[in-house]
Coordinates of C-alpha atoms and ligand atoms in Angstrom, one line a residue:
X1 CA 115.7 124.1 87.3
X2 CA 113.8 126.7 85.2
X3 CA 111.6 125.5 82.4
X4 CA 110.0 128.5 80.3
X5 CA 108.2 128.2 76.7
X6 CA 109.1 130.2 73.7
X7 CA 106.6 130.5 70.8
X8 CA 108.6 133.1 68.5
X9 CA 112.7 134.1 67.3
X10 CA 113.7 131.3 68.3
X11 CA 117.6 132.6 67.7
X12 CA 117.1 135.2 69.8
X13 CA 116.1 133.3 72.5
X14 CA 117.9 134.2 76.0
X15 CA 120.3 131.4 76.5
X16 CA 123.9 130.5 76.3
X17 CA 123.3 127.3 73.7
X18 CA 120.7 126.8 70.8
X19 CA 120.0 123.4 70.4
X20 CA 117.9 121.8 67.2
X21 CA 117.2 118.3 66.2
X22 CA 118.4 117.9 62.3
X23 CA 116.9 114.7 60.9
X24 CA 118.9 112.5 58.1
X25 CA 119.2 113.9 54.8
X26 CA 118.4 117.0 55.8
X27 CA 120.5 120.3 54.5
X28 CA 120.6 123.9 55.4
X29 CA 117.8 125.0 52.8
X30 CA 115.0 125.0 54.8
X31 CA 113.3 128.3 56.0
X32 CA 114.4 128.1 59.7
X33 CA 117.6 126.3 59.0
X34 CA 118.8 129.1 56.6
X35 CA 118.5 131.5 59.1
X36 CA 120.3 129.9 61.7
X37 CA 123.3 128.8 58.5
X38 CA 122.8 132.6 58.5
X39 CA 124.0 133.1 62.4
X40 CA 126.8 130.6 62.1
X41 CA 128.5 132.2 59.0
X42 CA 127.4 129.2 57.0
X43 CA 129.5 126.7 59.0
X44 CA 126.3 124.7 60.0
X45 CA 125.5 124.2 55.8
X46 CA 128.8 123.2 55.7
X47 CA 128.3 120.8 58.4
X48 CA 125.4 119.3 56.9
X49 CA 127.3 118.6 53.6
X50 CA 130.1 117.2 55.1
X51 CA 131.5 113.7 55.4
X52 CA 131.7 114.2 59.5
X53 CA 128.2 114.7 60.1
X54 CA 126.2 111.7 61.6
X55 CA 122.8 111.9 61.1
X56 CA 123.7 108.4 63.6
X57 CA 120.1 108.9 66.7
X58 CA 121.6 111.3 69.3
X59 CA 125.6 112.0 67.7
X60 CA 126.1 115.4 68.8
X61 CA 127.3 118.2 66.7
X62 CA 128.4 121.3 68.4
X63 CA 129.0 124.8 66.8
X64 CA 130.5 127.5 68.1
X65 CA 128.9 131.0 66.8
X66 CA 131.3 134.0 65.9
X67 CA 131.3 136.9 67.5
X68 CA 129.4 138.9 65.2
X69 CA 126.3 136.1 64.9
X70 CA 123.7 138.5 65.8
X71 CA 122.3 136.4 68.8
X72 CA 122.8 135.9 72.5
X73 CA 123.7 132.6 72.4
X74 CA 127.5 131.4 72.5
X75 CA 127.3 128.1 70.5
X76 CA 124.4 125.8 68.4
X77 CA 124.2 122.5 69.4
X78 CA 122.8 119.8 66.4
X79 CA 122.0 116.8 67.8
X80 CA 120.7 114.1 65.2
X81 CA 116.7 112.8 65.2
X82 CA 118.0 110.0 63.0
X83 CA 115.4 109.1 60.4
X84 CA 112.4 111.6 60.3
X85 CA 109.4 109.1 60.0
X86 CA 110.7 106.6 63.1
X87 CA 110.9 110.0 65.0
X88 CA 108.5 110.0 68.1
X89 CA 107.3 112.4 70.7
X90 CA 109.2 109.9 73.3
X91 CA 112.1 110.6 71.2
X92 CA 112.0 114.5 72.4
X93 CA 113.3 113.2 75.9
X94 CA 116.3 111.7 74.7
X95 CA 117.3 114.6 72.6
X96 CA 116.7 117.0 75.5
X97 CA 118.8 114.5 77.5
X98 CA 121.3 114.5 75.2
X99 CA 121.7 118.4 75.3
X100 CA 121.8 118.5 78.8
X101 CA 124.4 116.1 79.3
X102 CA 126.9 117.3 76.8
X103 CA 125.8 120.6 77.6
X104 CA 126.6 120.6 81.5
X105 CA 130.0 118.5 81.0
X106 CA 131.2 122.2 79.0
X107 CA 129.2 123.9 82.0
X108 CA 127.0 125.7 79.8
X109 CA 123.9 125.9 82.4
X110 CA 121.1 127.0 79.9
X111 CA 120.0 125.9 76.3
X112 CA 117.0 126.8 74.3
X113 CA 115.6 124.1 72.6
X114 CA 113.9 123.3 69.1
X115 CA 112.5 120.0 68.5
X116 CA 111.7 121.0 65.0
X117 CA 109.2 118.2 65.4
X118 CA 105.5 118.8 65.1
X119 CA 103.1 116.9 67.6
X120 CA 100.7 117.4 70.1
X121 CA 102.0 120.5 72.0
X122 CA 101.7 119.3 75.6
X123 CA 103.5 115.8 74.6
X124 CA 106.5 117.6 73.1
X125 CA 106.9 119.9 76.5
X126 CA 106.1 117.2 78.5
X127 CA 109.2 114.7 77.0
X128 CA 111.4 117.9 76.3
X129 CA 111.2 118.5 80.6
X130 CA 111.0 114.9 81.3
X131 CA 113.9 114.1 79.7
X132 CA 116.2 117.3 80.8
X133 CA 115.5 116.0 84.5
X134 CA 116.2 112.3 84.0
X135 CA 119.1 113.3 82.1
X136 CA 120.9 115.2 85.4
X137 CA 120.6 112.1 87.6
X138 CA 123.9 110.6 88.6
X139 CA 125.4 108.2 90.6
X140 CA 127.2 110.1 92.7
X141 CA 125.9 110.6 96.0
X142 CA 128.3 109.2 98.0
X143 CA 131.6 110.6 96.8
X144 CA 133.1 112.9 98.7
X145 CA 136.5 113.3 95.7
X146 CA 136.6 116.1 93.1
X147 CA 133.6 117.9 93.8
X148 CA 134.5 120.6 92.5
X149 CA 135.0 118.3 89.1
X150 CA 131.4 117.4 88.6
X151 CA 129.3 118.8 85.9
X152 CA 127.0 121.4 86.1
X153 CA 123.6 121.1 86.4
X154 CA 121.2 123.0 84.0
X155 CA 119.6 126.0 85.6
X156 CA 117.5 126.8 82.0
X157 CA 115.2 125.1 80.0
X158 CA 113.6 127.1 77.1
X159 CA 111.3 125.2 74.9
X160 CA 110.4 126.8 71.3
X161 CA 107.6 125.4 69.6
X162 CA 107.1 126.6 66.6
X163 CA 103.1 128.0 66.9
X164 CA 102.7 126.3 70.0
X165 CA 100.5 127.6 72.7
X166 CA 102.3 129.2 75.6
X167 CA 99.6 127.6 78.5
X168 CA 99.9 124.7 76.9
X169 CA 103.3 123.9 76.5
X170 CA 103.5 125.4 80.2
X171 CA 101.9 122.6 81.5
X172 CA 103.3 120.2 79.5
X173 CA 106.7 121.5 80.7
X174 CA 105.0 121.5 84.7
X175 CA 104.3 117.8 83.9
X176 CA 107.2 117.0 82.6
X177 CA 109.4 117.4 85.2
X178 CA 107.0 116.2 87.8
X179 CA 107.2 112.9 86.3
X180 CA 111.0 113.7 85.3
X181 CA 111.7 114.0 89.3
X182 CA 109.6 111.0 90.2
X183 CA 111.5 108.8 88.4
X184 CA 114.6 110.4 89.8
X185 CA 113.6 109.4 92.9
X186 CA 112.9 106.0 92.2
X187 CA 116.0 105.8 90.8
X188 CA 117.7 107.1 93.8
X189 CA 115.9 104.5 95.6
X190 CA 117.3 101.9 93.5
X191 CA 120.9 103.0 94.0
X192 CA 121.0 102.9 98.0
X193 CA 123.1 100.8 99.3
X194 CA 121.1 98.4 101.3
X195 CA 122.6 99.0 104.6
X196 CA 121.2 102.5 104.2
X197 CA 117.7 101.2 102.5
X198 CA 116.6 98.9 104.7
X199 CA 112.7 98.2 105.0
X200 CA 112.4 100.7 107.8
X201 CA 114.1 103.1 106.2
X202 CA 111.9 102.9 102.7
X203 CA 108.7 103.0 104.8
X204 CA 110.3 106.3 106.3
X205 CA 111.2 107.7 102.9
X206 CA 107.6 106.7 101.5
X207 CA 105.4 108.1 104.2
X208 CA 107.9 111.3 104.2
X209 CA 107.4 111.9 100.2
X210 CA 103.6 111.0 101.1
X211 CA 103.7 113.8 103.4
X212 CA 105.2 116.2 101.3
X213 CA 102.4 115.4 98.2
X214 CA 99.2 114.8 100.2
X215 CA 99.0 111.0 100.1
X216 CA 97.5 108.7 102.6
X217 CA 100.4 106.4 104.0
X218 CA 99.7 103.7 106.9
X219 CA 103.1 101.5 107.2
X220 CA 102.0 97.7 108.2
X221 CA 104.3 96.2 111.0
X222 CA 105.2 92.6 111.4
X223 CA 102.8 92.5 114.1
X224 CA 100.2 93.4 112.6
X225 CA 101.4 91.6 109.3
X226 CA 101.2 88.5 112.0
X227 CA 97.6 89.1 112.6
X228 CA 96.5 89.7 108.9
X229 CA 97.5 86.5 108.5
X230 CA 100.5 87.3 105.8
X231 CA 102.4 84.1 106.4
X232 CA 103.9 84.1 102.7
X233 CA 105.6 87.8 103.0
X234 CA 107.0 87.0 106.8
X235 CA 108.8 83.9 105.9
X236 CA 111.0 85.4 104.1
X237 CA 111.9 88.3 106.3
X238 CA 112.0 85.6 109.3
X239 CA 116.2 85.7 108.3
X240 CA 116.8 89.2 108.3
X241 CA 117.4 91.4 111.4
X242 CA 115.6 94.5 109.8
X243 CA 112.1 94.2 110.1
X244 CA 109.4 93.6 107.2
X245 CA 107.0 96.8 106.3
X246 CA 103.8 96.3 104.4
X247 CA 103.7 100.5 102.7
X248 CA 100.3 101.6 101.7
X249 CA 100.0 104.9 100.0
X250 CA 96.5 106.0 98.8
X251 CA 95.1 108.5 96.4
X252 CA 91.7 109.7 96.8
X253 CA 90.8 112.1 94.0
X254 CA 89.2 115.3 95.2
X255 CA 86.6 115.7 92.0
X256 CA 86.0 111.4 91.2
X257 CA 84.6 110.6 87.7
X258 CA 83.4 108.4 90.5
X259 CA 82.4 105.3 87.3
X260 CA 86.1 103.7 88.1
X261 CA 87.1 100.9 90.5
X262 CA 90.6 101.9 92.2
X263 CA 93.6 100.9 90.6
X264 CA 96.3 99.2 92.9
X265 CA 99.9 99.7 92.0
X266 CA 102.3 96.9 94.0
X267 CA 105.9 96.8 94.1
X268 CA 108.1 94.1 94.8
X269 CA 110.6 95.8 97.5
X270 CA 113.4 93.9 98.4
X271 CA 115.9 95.6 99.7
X272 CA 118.5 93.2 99.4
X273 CA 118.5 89.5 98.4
X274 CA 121.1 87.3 99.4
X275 CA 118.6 84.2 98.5
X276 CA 118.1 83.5 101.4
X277 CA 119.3 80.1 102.7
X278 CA 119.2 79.2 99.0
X279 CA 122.3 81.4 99.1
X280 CA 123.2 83.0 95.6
X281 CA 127.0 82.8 94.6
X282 CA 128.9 85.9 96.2
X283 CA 129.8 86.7 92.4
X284 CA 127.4 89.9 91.1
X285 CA 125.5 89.5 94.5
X286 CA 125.9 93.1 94.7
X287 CA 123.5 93.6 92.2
X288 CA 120.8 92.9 94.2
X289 CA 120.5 96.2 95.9
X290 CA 118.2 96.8 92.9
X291 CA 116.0 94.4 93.7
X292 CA 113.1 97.1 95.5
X293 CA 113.1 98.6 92.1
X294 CA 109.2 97.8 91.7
X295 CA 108.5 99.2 95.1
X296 CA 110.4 101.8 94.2
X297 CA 108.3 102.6 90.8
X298 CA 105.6 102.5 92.9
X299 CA 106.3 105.1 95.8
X300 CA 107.6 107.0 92.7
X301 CA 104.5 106.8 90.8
X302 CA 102.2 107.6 93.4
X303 CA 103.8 111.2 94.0
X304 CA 103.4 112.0 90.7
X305 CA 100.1 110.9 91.0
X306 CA 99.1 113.1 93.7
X307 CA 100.7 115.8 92.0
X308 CA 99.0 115.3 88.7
X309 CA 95.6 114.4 89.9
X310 CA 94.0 112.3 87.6
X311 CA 90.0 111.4 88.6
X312 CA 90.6 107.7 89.6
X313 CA 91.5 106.3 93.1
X314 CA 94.7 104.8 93.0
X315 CA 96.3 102.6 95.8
X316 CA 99.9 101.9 96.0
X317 CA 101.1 98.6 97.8
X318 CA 105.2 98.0 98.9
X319 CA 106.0 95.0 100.5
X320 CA 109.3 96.2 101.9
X321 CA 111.5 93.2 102.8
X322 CA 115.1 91.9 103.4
X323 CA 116.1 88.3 102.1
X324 CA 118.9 87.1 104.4
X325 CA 120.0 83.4 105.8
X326 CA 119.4 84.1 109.5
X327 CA 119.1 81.5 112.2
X328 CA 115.7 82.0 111.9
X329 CA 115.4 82.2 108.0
X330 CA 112.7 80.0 106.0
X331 CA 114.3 76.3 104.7
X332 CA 113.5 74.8 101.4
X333 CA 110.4 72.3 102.5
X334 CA 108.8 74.9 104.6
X335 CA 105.3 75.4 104.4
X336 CA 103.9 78.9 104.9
X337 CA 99.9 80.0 104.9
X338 CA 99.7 83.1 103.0
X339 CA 96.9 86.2 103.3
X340 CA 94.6 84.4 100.9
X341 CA 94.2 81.0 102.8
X342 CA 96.5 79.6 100.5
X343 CA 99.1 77.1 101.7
X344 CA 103.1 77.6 100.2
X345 CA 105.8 74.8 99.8
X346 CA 108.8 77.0 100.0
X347 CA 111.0 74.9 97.9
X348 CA 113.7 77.6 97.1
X349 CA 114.0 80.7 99.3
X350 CA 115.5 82.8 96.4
X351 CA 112.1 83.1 95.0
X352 CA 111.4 85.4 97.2
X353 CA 110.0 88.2 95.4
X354 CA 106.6 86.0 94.3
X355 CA 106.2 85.0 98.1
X356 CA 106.1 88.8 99.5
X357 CA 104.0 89.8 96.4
X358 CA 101.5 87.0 97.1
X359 CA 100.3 88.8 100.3
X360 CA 100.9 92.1 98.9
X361 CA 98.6 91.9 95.5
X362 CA 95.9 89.8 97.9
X363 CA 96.1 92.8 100.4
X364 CA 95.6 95.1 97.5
X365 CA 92.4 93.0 96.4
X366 CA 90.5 93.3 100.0
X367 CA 91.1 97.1 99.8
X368 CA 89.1 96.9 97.2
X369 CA 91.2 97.1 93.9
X370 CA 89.6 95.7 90.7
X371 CA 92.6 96.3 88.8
X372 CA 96.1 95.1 89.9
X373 CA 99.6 96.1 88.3
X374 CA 102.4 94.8 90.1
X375 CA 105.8 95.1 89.4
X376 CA 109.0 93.4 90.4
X377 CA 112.7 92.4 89.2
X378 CA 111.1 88.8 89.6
X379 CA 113.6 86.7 87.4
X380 CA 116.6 86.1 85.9
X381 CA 115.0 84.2 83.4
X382 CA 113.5 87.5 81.8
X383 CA 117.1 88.8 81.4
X384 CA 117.8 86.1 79.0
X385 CA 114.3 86.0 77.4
X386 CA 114.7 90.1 76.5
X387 CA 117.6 91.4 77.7
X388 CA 117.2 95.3 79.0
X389 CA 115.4 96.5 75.7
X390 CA 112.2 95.4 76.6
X391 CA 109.9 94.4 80.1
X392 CA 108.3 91.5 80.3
X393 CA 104.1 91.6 80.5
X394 CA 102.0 88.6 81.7
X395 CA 98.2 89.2 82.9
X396 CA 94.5 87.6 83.0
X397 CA 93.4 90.5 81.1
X398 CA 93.8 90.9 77.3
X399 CA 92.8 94.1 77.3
X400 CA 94.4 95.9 80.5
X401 CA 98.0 94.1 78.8
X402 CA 97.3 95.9 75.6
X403 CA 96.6 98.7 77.1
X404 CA 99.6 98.9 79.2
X405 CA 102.2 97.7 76.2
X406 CA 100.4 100.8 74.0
X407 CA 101.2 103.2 76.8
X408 CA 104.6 102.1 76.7
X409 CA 105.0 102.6 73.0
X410 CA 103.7 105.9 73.3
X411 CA 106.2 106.6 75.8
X412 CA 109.4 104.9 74.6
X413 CA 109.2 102.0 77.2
X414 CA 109.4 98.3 75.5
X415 CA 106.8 95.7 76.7
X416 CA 106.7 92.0 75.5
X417 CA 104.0 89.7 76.2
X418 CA 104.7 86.2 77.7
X419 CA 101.2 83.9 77.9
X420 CA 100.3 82.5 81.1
X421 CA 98.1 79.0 81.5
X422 CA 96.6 76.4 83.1
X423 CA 99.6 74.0 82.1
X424 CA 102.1 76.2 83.4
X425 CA 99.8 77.0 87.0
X426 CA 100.1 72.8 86.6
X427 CA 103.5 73.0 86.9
X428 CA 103.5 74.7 90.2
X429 CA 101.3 72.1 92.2
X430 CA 102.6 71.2 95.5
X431 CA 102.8 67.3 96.6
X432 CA 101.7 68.4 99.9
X433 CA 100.9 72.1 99.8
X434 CA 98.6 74.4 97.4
X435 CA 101.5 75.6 95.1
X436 CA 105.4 75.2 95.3
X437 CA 107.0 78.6 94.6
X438 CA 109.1 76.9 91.8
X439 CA 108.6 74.9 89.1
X440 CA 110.7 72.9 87.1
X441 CA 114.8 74.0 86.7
X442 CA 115.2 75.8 83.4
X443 CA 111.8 75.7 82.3
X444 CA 109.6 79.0 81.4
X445 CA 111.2 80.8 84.9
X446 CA 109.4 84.2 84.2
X447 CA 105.7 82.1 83.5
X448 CA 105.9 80.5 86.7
X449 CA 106.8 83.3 88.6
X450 CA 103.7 85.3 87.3
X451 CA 101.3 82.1 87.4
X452 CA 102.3 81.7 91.2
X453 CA 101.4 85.4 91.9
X454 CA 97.8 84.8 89.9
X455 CA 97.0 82.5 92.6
X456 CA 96.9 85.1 95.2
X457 CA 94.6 87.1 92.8
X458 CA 90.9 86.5 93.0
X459 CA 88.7 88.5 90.7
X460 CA 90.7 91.6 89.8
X461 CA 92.1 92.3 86.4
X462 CA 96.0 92.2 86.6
X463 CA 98.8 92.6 85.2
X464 CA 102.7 91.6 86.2
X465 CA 105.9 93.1 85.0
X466 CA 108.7 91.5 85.3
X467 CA 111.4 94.3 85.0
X468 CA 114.6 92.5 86.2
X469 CA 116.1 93.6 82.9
X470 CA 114.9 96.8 82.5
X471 CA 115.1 98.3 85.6
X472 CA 118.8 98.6 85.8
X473 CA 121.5 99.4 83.0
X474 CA 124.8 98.5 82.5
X475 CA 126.2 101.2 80.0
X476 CA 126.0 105.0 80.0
X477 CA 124.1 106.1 76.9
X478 CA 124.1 109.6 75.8
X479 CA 121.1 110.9 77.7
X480 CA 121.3 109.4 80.5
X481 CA 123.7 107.6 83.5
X482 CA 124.8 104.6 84.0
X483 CA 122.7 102.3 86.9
X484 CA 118.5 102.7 87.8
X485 CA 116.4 103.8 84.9
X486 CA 112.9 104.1 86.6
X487 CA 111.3 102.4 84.6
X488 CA 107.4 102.0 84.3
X489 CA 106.8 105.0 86.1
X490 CA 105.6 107.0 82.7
X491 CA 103.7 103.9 81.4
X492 CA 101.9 103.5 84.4
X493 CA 101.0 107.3 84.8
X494 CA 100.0 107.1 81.5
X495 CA 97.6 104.5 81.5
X496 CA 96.5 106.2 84.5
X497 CA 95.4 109.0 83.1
X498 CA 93.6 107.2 80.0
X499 CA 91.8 105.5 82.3
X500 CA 90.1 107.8 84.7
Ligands
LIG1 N1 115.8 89.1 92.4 C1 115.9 87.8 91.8 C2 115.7 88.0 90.2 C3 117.0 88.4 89.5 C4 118.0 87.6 89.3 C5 117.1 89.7 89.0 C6 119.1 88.0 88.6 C7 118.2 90.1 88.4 C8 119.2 89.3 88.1 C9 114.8 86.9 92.2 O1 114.5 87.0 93.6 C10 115.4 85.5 92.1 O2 116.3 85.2 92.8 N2 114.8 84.7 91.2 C11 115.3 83.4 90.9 C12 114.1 82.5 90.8 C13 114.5 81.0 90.8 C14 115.1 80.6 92.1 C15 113.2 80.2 90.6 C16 116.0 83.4 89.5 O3 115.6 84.1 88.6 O4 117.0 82.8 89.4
LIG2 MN1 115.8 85.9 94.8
LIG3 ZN1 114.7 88.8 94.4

């Protein structure tokens, strides 16, 4: 894909499609909107006037010029911004999606586009990109019928910003599709089946993208797991044939503002949970391929950190496990000792992902992290709580979960706070352990999930997100497919770079 910037005749610009954003109420009387009524014969005032056009977020109105239009291209495409004043830079990337997906399904492989829109430069050309990329992504991979059926993929991206700076909006557009692509891949991760994304194979794909972006990566083994002491992540590989990996990718900038403390990203990677001997009902089992979507984020998230460079050391921490019911799998009463000393009741082996992410946020601490984001598709309970519109946020720091939830809204990614306590840590108090990792059935499942992982934190700042709901969706929506969404991954970059 070839992303270029335009800054002047924007009709003229070198592409088979035009594409604009037209906001509600709008009509062709404006100054740039008359001259491109002018190129379609007046059809696109029509349009506006009519009965048929939406200004419905992201309907899609597509006009085809006449011969004699004066320009290169062979069509304008309108795609609605909806109402003007809820319009957003994040909203950039789902109109650019948008294009991009109608566009390739009539194989038309370049647009020029025109947010119309004015904001910061390098945010416009950085959503325009990322949300081109994101929208190509399909689910696909594996079928080997009508190939020669399947859309086409954009080959050109020109952006036109009306008096934007051409180095600006050149990076913007670099950025853009670096963090586009990242979350492509950890969408990609998300979709493998798990007899192809096992543990192993994650820890290969991680150190591999490592090697292709200049990270550290040292992959953990069970031995040496076993001698760390990380009691609470191997019980609940013990059932699984495919072997545990502990990944650690590390970003050392090369010019340090050298006043921050590193910043530890961990991701909950399970590869596949059954439950365990806790078995969950065969029904939507398969679902829980998804359920290394956190780790996922974070191999994904690190690249585009290492491409992007911000000033601050970041580690990235994977705990890259398989929950099966093996011969040798934990049993509800077991009790594990887990990297911090701690001792665990396992009481229910499908809460898996809190037991590997106990030894992975302590590990993340000793390496010498003083701020700790993990995230996991923890609960089902945050699925019910807020659906897949928003992520759920729970902390010991006020300040690092505001700051995370306002780098979401600047990036169109929903975050809801849920509290944490000492009477819900009460609630997970083990009769003859430190902690149980349940608590009561049907009470405040997302709380206790995140209050269990806060006991393997020490003094750090941290944060969980719970993105069972968000990391996965159901329905195709116009800019993008069906299945993994990446999630997180802008947030977190985002927050990254504010904070370096
Ligand atoms: N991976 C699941 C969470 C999940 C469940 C995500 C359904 C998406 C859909 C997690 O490991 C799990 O099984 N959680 C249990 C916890 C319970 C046993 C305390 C849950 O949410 O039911
Ligand atoms: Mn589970
Ligand atoms: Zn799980």
């Amino acid at each position: 894909m070839k992303f270029s910037a335009i800054t002047d005749n924007f009709p003229q610009a070198q592409a088979e499609a035009l594409v604009i954003v037209v906001f509600k109420d709008e009509k062709a009387d404006s100054e740039d909107l008359k001259e491109l009524n002018k190129i379609t014969g007046g059809l696109l005032d029509s349009l506006l006037r009519s009965e048929e056009f939406s200004s419905e977020e992201l309907s899609t109105h597509n006009i085809y010029l006449p011969e004699n239009s004066g320009v290169n291209a062979k069509r304008l495409l309108i795609i609605s911004g909806g109402d003007k004043e809820e319009f957003k830079p994040a909203n950039i990337a789902l109109a650019t999606g948008t294009a991009a997906r109608f566009l390739r399904k009539a194989k038309v492989k370049s647009f020029a586009f025109n947010p119309r829109f004015e904001a910061d430069a390098l945010e416009i050309s950085q959503f325009a990109a990322q949300g081109v990329v994101t929208s190509q992504f399909e689910l696909d991979k594996y079928q080997t019928r009508n190939k020669d059926k399947k859309p086409a993929e954009i080959a050109n991206f020109l952006l036109y910003v009306k008096g934007g700076k051409a180095s600006e909006l050149r990076e913007g557009l670099r950025r853009g599709q670096i963090i586009g692509e990242s979350m492509n891949i950890a969408r990609d991760l998300a979709n493998e089946p798990p007899n192809i994304l096992t543990p192993t194979e994650m820890a290969q794909r991680a150190s591999k993208i490592a090697k292709e972006v200049g990270l550290k990566c040292e992959i953990l083994d069970e031995a040496k797991m076993e001698k760390l002491g990380m009691g609470s992540l191997l019980s609940v590989s013990r059932g699984s044939a495919q072997p545990a990996k502990l990944i650690v990718l590390k970003y050392t900038p090369a010019k340090s503002s050298g006043k921050k403390e590193t910043i530890a990203l961990v991701g909950k990677g399970i590869t596949f949970d059954t439950g365990g001997i806790s078995l969950k009902p065969s029904e939507g089992m398969e679902a829980m391929k998804y359920d290394m979507s956190g780790g996922a984020t974070v191999i994904a998230t690190m690249r585009a950190i290492a491409l992007i460079k911000p000033k601050v050391p970041v580690i990235g921490v994977v705990a890259a496990v398989e929950n099966m019911p093996g011969g040798k799998a934990s049993r509800p009463s077991d009790v594990v000792k887990a990297f911090n000393g701690k001792t665990v009741e396992i009481l229910n082996t499908d809460a898996e992902g809190r037991l590997i992410l106990a030894d992975a946020v302590a590990y993340a601490e000793k390496q010498g992290a003083g701020t700790i984001i993990d995230m996991a598709t923890l609960t089902g309970a945050v699925i019910v709580a807020l659906g897949d519109i928003n992520t759920g946020i729970l902390g010991n720091d006020q300040t690092l979960i505001d700051e995370i939830i306002q780098c979401g809204k600047e990036c169109g990614e929903g975050y809801w706070q849920l509290p944490v306590g000492k009477q819900y840590s009460k609630m997970i108090r083990s009769d003859i352990a430190d902690v149980k990792n349940i608590g009561p059935r049907g009470k405040a499942g997302t709380i206790i999930g995140a209050v269990f992982i806060q006991e393997f934190i020490d003094k750090a700042k941290w944060a969980h997100l719970d993105i069972a709901g968000t990391a996965w969706c159901d329905t195709v929506r116009p800019f993008q497919a069906k299945g993994p969404t990446g999630v997180a991954v802008r947030t977190l970059l985002r927050y990254i770079e504010k904070n370096q």
